[in-house]
Structure formats: structure tokens, C-alpha cells
Short mmCIF file of C-alpha atoms in Angstrom, two decimals:
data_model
loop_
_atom_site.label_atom_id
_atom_site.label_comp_id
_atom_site.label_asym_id
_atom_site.label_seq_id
_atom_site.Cartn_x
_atom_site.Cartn_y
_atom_site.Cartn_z
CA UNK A 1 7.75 20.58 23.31
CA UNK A 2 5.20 19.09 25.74
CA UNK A 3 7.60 18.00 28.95
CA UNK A 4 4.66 15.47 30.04
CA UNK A 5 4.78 13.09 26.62
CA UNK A 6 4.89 9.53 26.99
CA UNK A 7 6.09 6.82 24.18
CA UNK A 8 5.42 3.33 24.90
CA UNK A 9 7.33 0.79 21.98
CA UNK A 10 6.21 -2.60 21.88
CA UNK A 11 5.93 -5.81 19.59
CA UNK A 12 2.30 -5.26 19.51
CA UNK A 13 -0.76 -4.21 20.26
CA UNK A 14 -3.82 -4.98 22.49
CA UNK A 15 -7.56 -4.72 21.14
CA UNK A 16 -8.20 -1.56 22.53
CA UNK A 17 -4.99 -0.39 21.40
CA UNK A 18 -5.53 -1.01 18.11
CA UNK A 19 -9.23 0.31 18.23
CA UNK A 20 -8.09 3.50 19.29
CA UNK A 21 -4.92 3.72 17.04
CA UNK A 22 -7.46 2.97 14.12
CA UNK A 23 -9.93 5.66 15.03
CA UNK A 24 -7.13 8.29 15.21
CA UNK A 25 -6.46 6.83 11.63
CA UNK A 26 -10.19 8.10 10.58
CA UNK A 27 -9.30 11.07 12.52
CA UNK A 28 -5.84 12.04 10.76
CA UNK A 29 -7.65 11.04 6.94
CA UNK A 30 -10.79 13.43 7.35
CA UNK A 31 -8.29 16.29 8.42
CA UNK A 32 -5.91 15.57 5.90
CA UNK A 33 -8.11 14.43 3.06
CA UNK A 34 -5.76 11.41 3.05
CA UNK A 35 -5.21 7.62 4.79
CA UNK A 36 -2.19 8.15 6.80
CA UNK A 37 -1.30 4.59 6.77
CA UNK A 38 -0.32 1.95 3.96
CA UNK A 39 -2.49 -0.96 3.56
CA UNK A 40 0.28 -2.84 5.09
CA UNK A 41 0.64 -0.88 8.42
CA UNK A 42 -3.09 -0.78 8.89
CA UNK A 43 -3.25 -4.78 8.54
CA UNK A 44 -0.34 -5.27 11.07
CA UNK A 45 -2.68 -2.85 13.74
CA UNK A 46 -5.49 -5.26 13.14
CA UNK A 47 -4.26 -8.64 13.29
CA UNK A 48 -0.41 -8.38 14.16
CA UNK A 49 1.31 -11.12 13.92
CA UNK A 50 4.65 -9.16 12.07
CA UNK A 51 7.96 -10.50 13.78
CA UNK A 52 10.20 -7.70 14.83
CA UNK A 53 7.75 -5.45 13.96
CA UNK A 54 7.20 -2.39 16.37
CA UNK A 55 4.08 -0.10 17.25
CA UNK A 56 5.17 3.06 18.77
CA UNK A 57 1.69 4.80 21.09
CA UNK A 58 2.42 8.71 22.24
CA UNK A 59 0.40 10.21 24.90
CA UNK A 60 0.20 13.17 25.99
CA UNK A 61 -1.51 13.92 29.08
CA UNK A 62 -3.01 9.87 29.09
CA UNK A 63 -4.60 10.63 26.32
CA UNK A 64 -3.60 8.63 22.63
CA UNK A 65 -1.97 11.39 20.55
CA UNK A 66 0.33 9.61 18.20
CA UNK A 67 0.99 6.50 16.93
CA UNK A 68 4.02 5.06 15.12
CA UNK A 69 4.71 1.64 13.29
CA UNK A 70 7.91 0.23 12.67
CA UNK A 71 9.18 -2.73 9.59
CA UNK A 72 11.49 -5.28 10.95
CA UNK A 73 15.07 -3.96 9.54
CA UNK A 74 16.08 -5.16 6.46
CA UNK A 75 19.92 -5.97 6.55
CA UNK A 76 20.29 -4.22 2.83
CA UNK A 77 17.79 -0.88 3.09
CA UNK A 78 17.14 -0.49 7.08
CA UNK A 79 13.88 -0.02 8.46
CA UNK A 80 11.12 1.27 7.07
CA UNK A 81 8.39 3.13 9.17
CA UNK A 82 5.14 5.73 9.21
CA UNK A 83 3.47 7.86 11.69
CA UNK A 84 0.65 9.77 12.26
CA UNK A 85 0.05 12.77 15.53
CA UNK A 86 -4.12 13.24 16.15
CA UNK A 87 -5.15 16.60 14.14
CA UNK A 88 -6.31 17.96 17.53
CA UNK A 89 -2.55 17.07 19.15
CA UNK A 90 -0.34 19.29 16.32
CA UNK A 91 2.10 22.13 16.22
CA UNK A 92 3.45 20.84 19.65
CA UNK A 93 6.20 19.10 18.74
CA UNK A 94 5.17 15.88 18.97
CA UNK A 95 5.83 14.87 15.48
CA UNK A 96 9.42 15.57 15.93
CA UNK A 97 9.47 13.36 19.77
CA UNK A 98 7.49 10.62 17.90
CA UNK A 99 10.33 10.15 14.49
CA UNK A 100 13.17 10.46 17.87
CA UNK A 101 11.91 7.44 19.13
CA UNK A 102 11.49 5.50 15.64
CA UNK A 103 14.93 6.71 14.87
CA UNK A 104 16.30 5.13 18.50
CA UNK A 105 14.00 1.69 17.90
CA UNK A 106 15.68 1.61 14.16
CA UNK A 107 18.86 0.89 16.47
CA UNK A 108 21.41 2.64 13.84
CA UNK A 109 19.60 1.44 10.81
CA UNK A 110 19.11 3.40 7.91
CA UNK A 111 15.41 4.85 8.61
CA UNK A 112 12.51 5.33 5.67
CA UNK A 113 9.49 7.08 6.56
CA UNK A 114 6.17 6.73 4.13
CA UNK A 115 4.43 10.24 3.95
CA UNK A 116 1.11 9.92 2.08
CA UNK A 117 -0.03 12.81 -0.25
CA UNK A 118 2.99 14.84 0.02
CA UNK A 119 1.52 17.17 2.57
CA UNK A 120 3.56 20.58 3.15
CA UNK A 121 3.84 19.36 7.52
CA UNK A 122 5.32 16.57 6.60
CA UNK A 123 7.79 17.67 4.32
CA UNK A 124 8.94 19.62 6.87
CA UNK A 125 9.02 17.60 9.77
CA UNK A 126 11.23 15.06 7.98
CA UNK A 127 13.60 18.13 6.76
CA UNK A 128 13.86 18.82 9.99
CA UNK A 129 14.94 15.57 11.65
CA UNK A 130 17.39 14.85 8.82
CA UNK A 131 15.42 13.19 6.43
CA UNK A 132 15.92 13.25 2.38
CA UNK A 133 13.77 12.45 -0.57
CA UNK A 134 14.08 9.36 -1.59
CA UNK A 135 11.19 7.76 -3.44
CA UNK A 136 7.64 8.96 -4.73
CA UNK A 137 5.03 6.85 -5.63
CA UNK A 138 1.83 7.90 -7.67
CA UNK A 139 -1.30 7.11 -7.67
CA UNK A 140 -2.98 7.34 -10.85
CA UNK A 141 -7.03 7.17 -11.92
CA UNK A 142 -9.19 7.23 -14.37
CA UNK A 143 -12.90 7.40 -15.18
CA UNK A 144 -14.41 3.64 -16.13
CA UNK A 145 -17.11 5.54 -17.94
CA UNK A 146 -14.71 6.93 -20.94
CA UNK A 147 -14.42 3.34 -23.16
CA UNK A 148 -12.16 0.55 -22.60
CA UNK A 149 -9.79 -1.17 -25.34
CA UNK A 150 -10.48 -4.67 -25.49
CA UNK A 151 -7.82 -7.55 -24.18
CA UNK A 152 -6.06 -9.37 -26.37
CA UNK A 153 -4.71 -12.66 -24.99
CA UNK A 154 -1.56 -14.83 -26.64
CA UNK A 155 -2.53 -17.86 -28.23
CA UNK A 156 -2.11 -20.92 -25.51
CA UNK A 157 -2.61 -18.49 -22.40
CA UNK A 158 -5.80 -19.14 -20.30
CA UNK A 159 -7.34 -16.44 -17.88
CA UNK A 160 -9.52 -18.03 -14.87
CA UNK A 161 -10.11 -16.43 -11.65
CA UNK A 162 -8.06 -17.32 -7.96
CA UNK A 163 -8.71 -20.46 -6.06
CA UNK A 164 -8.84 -20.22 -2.05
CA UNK A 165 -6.88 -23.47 -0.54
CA UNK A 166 -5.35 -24.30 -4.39
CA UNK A 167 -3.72 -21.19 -5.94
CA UNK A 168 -1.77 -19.74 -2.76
CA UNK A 169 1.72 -21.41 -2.93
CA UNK A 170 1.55 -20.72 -6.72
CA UNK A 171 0.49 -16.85 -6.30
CA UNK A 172 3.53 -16.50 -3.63
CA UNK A 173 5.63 -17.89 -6.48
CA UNK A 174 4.61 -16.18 -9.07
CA UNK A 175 4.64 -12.95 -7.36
CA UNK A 176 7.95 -13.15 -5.92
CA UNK A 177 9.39 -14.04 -9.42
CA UNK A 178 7.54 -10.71 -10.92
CA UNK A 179 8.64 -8.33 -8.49
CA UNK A 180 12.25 -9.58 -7.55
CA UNK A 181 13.23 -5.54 -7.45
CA UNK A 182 10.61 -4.12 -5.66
CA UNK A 183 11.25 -3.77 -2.34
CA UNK A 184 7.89 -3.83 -1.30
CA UNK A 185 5.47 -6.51 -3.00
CA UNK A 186 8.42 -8.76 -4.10
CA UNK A 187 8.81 -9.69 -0.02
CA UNK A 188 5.22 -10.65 0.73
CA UNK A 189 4.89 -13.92 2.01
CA UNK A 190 2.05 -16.66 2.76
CA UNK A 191 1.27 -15.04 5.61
CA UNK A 192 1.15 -11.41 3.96
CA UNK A 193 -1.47 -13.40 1.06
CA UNK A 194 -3.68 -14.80 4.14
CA UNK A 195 -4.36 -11.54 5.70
CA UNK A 196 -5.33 -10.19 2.57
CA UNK A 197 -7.61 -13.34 2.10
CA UNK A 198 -9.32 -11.96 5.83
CA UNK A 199 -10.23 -8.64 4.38
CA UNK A 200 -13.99 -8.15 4.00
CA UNK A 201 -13.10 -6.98 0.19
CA UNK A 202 -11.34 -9.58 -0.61
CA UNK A 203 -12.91 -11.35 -3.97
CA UNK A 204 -11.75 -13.95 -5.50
CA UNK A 205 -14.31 -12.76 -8.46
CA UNK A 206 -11.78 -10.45 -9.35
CA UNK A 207 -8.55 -12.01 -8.87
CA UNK A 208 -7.30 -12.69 -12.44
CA UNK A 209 -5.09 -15.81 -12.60
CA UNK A 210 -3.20 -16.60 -16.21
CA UNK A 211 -2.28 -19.79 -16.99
CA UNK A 212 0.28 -21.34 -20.02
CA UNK A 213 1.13 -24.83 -20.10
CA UNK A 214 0.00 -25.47 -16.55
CA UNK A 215 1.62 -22.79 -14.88
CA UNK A 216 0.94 -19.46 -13.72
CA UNK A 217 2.30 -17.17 -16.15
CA UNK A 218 0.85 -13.51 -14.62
CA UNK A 219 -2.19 -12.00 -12.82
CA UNK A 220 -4.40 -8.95 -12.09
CA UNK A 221 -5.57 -8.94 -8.63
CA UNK A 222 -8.32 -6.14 -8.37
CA UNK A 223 -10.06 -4.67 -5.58
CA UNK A 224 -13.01 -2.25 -4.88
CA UNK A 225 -12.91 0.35 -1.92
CA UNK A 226 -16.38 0.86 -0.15
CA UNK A 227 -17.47 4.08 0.34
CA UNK A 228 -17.60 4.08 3.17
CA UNK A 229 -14.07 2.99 4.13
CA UNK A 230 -12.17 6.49 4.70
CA UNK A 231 -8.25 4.78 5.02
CA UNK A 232 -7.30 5.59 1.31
CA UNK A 233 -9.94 8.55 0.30
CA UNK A 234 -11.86 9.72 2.68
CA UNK A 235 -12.70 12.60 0.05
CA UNK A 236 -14.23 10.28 -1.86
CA UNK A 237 -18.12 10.28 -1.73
CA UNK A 238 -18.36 7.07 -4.00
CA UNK A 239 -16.52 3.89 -4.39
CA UNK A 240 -13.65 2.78 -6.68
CA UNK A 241 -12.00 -0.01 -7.98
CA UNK A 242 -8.14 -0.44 -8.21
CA UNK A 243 -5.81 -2.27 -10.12
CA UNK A 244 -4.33 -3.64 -6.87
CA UNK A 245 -1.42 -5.79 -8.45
CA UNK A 246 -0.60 -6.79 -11.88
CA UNK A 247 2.38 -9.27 -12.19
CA UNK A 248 3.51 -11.32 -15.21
CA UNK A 249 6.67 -13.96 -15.42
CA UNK A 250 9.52 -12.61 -16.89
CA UNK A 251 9.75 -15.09 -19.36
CA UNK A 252 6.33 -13.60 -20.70
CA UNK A 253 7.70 -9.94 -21.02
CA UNK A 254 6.97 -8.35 -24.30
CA UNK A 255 4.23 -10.90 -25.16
CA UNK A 256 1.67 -7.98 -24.13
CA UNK A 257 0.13 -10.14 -20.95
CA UNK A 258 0.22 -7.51 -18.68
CA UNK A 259 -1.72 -4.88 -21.05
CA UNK A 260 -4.15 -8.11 -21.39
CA UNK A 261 -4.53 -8.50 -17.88
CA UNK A 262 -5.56 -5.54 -16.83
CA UNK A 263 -7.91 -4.35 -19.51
CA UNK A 264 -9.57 -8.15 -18.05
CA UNK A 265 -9.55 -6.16 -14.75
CA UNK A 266 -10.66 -2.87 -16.12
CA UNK A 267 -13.51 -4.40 -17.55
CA UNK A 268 -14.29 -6.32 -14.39
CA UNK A 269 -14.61 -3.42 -12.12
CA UNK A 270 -16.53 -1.44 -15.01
CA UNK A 271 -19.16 -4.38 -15.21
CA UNK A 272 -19.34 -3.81 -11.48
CA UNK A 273 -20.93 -0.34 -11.82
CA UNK A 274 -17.93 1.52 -10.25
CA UNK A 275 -17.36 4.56 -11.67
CA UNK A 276 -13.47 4.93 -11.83
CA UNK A 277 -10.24 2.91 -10.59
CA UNK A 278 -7.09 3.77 -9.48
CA UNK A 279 -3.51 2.28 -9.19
CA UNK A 280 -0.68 2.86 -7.61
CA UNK A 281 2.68 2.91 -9.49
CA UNK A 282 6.66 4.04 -8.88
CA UNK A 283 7.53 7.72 -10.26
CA UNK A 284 10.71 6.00 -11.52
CA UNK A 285 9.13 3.10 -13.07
CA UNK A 286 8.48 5.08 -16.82
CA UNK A 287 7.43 1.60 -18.74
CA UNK A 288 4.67 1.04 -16.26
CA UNK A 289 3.54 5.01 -16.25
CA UNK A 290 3.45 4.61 -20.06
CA UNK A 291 1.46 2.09 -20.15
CA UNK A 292 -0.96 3.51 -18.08
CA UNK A 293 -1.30 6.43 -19.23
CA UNK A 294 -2.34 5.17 -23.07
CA UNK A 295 -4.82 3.17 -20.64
CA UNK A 296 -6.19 6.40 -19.95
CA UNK A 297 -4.89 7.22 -16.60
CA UNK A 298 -3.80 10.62 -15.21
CA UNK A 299 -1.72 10.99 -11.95
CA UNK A 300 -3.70 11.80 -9.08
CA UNK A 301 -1.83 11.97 -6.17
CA UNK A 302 1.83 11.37 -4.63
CA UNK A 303 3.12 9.63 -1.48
CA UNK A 304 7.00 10.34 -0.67
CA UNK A 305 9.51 8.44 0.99
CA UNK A 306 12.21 9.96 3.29
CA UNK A 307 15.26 8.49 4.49
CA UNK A 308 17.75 9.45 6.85
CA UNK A 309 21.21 7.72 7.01
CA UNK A 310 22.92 6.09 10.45
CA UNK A 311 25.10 8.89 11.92
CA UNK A 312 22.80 12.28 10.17
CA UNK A 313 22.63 15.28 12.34
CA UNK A 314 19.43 16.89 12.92
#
């Protein structure tokens, strides 16, 4: 291992930090043929703002050669992290240096690492600091030129589209409610809703709202990936819609609102002209895979999560 490696750990990051930690993103994805970020880590480099959140820089020789964020610890599941080393930086052990330091900044916590695309290198690396499988999640696609059933909506349910400055409080609500379990997209906030609304594809045109009796009773919120935009597919030579979160009430399970919903999506993003759309969805979540799949989707690719316990050797 380089003896002349640097990690700086902070609560943030300057502009040019994070224009440099989001061009060795575009680096790392055309290598890899995959984003090496989540959405989530990729919005906390641009704007910030994440209490107890850390960013992690490596360089080697002054030069930017890794870069690490870091989730605030959870008091129940620990922290939850991802990293990515420059393709032109690898096989020098700084991988291993970069997961030390997340594993000292998780301060004893139980530490999960995302690994997108379930690359061979990064199977290993987390074998060999101690890491275990954990969690997969899939994404699955499918073509928006093969036909599309049409929705079906219950008797007394409305579908409109989202309201800037009106629906936000609501969504929060609503969202929270429908994802209680998930550890992920049952947390997000106000704040995690407003950074989305600052994304130049955000579209309220395509952010399905369902109402019954005056209340939100579910949603599709859709979104299309430009072409251009190399964080998710950089493979990809066209752009694609996704079913970016589909959430119903509780109350309304089994009333076939969340089939409803997004075929209303589908359809949206097929009216658009893009060609296919993709979703992402839990390996151990078999109602949800069902479903999709008699929507016509196929899995397409698989991100893994490794954990590593307080006290595990290397």
C-alpha cells in the first residue's frame, strides 16, 4: 500500500471539492459501466446540508484518488456508507485504506457499504475487510414499446398530478406511512423532498398524486434520465424513464391502487417517447417482484449491500 496516502474526513464539502469528487464519479461509471453512487450520496456532494453526515477525500500524491461518503448512524442499523477509488488509482490498496477510515469514522457502529452492480473488485474488497452480504437490490426494465395494460382505478379514488408549495407536507406523510419498513425511503424528510424538487428532472408532470375522500391515498412519482447524464447508465446511449417511487396507504392494500398507479406512470413515460423504464426493487420483497414482472419487467441488474459488525476481524 501507497505509504504517501492522505484521508481528509469532514462534515462537508467545498465547491471544488465536490466538482472534482463528481467528475471522478463520471470517471468510475464509464470504467465500470455503472454510477458508483446512489442518488442520495450524489445529492448530499452537491448541495450538502446532511447533519452528521461525513465525506471522506483520499489523495494520493495531492492528487483526488478516492472519495468516501458516510450516513449519520442510525442507533438501530449503524451507519451506512459508499465509496468509490479513480479507475486510474486501483490495485494499490487504496480501496482497503479508504473502508479503514469509514470503519474508524463509523466510531464502533455497525458499518453497511452500497456496492452498485455487483462488480467482482468489490466483492472482494469487502470480503476482505470483514464485510458480509447482507441485502441486494434489483433493478428491473422493460421495453415501453411491447403494449401496456390499461389502469383500472377504484370507484371514489381521483388521480391528479403533484402541487409545488401545496402537496409537500402531505407527500412526507403519505410516504412515511407507505414505507414504515424500509429503511431507506421510509426516513426521507422535507428536506430530502426539496432537494429532489432542485433537480433539473424534476416534473411535477409526472408525479402521480391519488386522492380518496380528501386525502392522499398513494402515488407514482416518475422520472426520466437524460442521456446524457452517465450517474446511473452510462452504457446507455438513449434515455429512460423510471418508476422512481410508488407508495399507497395501507389502508388501501389489496384494492389494486398500486397496479393502477403505475400503469398511470407507465403510460406517462410511454406518451413521452422514451423507449423503456426501469425500477428499482428489494430481492426480498417477492409481492413487489411479482407484480412487476406480470408488468413485463425482467431483472437487469443488482446492487449489494455489505455489512460488517462492531468488533469483526479483518
Amino acid at each position: 500500500m501507497p505509504a504517501d496516502i492522505q484521508i481528509q474526513a469532514s462534515d462537508g464539502l467545498a465547491a471544488p471539492e465536490a466538482t472534482a469528487v463528481l467528475d471522478l464519479v463520471r470517471r468510475a461509471a464509464s470504467a465500470d459501466g455503472v454510477g458508483p453512487l446512489s442518488e442520495h450520496a450524489r445529492l448530499h456532494v452537491r448541495y450538502g446540508g446532511e447533519p452528521g453526515a461525513r465525506d471522506l477525500l483520499l489523495r494520493l500524491d495531492g492528487q483526488l484518488a478516492g472519495y468516501a461518503h458516510l450516513d449519520p448512524p442510525d442507533p438501530e442499523s449503524g451507519s451506512s456508507g459508499e465509496l468509490i477509488i479513480d479507475p486510474g488509482f486501483r490495485d494499490q490498496g487504496l480501496g482497503l485504506a479508504l473502508i479503514r477510515a469509514l470503519i474508524a469514522e463509523a466510531g464502533g457502529h455497525a458499518l453497511r457499504l452500497w456496492a452498485h452492480g455487483d462488480l467482482p473488485a468489490a466483492d472482494r474488497l469487502a470480503v476482505t475487510a470483514g464485510f458480509e452480504r447482507t441485502r441486494t437490490l434489483y433493478q428491473m426494465r422493460r421495453p415501453l414499446t411491447e403494449e401496456i395494460a390499461e389502469p383500472h382505478v377504484a370507484e371514489g379514488v381521483e388521480i391528479r398530478t403533484f402541487r409545488v408549495g401545496q402537496d409537500e407536507d402531505a407527500w412526507v406523510a403519505i410516504n412515511h406511512k407507505a414505507f414504515a419498513s424500509h429503511p431507506e425511503q421510509g426516513s426521507w424528510t422535507r428536506a430530502d423532498l426539496d432537494l429532489r424538487e432542485r433537480e433539473p428532472w424534476f416534473d411535477p408532470a409526472g408525479f402521480f398524486l391519488a386522492d380518496r375522500d380528501g386525502r392522499l391515498a398513494g402515488f407514482h412519482w416518475t422520472k426520466v434520465h437524460d442521456a446524457r447524464d452517465a450517474d446511473d447508465d452510462p452504457a446507455g446511449a438513449e434515455p429512460i424513464g423510471e418508476v422512481y417511487v410508488v407508495g399507497v396507504d395501507p389502508d388501501e392494500q389489496g384494492t389494486g391502487l398500486g397496479r393502477a398507479l403505475t400503469l398511470i406512470g407507465l403510460h406517462y413515460l410511454r406518451d413521452r417517447g422514451l423507449p423503456a423504464v426501469m425500477l428499482y426493487v428489494d430481492g426480498d420483497n417477492t409481492p413487489a417482484i411479482r407484480l412487476y414482472e406480470t408488468l413485463g419487467f425482467t431483472r437487469w441488474r443488482t446492487d449489494v449491500m455489505f455489512t460488517r459488525q462492531p468488533g469483526m476481524a479483518e
